[in-house]
């Protein structure tokens, strides 16, 4: 398994419960074919530019080890979850 890092940006006006539910779903996908090693919630941060008229977003950094099929499923689900504004997955150097 390879090591990855994902940043997930949630809309700032999403309730804590909905955001946590979406985050748990994303972590569950990664746990099926790998393991999440670290979750770091950065909280609300100001954006460099407006995204859909929002000035800030709630950031969560996930560090994990997973297979390629888990990354594909993570990407697919993150695109369709309503609370997720943007996301990006990066493979870390070994």
GROMACS .gro file of C-alpha atoms in nm:
model
   94
    1UNK     CA    1   0.000   0.000   0.000
    2UNK     CA    2   0.113   0.351  -0.076
    3UNK     CA    3   0.092   0.657   0.146
    4UNK     CA    4  -0.141   0.940   0.051
    5UNK     CA    5  -0.260   1.271   0.183
    6UNK     CA    6  -0.601   1.424   0.109
    7UNK     CA    7  -0.732   1.769   0.180
    8UNK     CA    8  -1.108   1.804   0.193
    9UNK     CA    9  -1.275   2.145   0.195
   10UNK     CA   10  -1.629   2.161   0.330
   11UNK     CA   11  -1.874   2.446   0.279
   12UNK     CA   12  -1.856   2.682   0.580
   13UNK     CA   13  -2.233   2.688   0.639
   14UNK     CA   14  -2.268   2.307   0.676
   15UNK     CA   15  -2.375   2.189   1.021
   16UNK     CA   16  -2.122   1.999   1.233
   17UNK     CA   17  -2.332   1.680   1.225
   18UNK     CA   18  -2.359   1.671   0.843
   19UNK     CA   19  -1.990   1.749   0.801
   20UNK     CA   20  -1.891   1.474   1.045
   21UNK     CA   21  -2.122   1.225   0.870
   22UNK     CA   22  -1.964   1.305   0.531
   23UNK     CA   23  -1.614   1.279   0.679
   24UNK     CA   24  -1.697   0.943   0.839
   25UNK     CA   25  -1.821   0.815   0.503
   26UNK     CA   26  -1.497   0.921   0.333
   27UNK     CA   27  -1.286   0.764   0.610
   28UNK     CA   28  -1.492   0.445   0.582
   29UNK     CA   29  -1.406   0.415   0.214
   30UNK     CA   30  -1.037   0.447   0.294
   31UNK     CA   31  -1.058   0.195   0.579
   32UNK     CA   32  -1.205  -0.072   0.348
   33UNK     CA   33  -0.887  -0.102   0.137
   34UNK     CA   34  -0.632   0.062   0.364
   35UNK     CA   35  -0.609   0.256   0.687
   36UNK     CA   36  -0.636   0.618   0.794
   37UNK     CA   37  -0.328   0.710   0.997
   38UNK     CA   38  -0.408   1.072   1.087
   39UNK     CA   39  -0.703   1.315   1.071
   40UNK     CA   40  -0.622   1.680   1.127
   41UNK     CA   41  -0.915   1.923   1.134
   42UNK     CA   42  -0.787   2.270   1.053
   43UNK     CA   43  -1.124   2.441   1.093
   44UNK     CA   44  -1.244   2.744   0.900
   45UNK     CA   45  -0.979   2.913   0.686
   46UNK     CA   46  -1.002   3.204   0.448
   47UNK     CA   47  -0.984   3.115   0.079
   48UNK     CA   48  -0.740   3.283  -0.159
   49UNK     CA   49  -1.031   3.353  -0.395
   50UNK     CA   50  -1.409   3.315  -0.387
   51UNK     CA   51  -1.550   2.970  -0.460
   52UNK     CA   52  -1.921   2.980  -0.535
   53UNK     CA   53  -1.943   3.313  -0.346
   54UNK     CA   54  -1.787   3.170  -0.029
   55UNK     CA   55  -1.490   3.346   0.133
   56UNK     CA   56  -1.388   3.061   0.364
   57UNK     CA   57  -1.406   2.682   0.397
   58UNK     CA   58  -1.369   2.416   0.667
   59UNK     CA   59  -1.048   2.220   0.600
   60UNK     CA   60  -0.971   1.859   0.698
   61UNK     CA   61  -0.639   1.687   0.622
   62UNK     CA   62  -0.639   1.307   0.599
   63UNK     CA   63  -0.321   1.098   0.596
   64UNK     CA   64  -0.369   0.736   0.496
   65UNK     CA   65  -0.235   0.423   0.329
   66UNK     CA   66  -0.452   0.266   0.061
   67UNK     CA   67  -0.478   0.078  -0.265
   68UNK     CA   68  -0.556   0.253  -0.593
   69UNK     CA   69  -0.917   0.135  -0.602
   70UNK     CA   70  -0.981   0.308  -0.268
   71UNK     CA   71  -0.854   0.638  -0.412
   72UNK     CA   72  -1.086   0.601  -0.711
   73UNK     CA   73  -1.387   0.538  -0.487
   74UNK     CA   74  -1.287   0.822  -0.250
   75UNK     CA   75  -1.270   1.062  -0.544
   76UNK     CA   76  -1.605   0.947  -0.683
   77UNK     CA   77  -1.787   0.982  -0.351
   78UNK     CA   78  -1.624   1.316  -0.260
   79UNK     CA   79  -1.749   1.461  -0.589
   80UNK     CA   80  -2.112   1.374  -0.512
   81UNK     CA   81  -2.127   1.457  -0.140
   82UNK     CA   82  -2.315   1.785  -0.091
   83UNK     CA   83  -2.110   1.921   0.205
   84UNK     CA   84  -1.778   1.884   0.014
   85UNK     CA   85  -1.669   2.199  -0.168
   86UNK     CA   86  -1.336   2.070  -0.306
   87UNK     CA   87  -1.093   1.784  -0.243
   88UNK     CA   88  -0.750   1.673  -0.357
   89UNK     CA   89  -0.553   1.352  -0.305
   90UNK     CA   90  -0.172   1.351  -0.329
   91UNK     CA   91   0.060   1.051  -0.317
   92UNK     CA   92   0.346   1.097  -0.069
   93UNK     CA   93   0.704   0.998  -0.142
   94UNK     CA   94   0.815   0.664   0.002
   0.00000   0.00000   0.00000
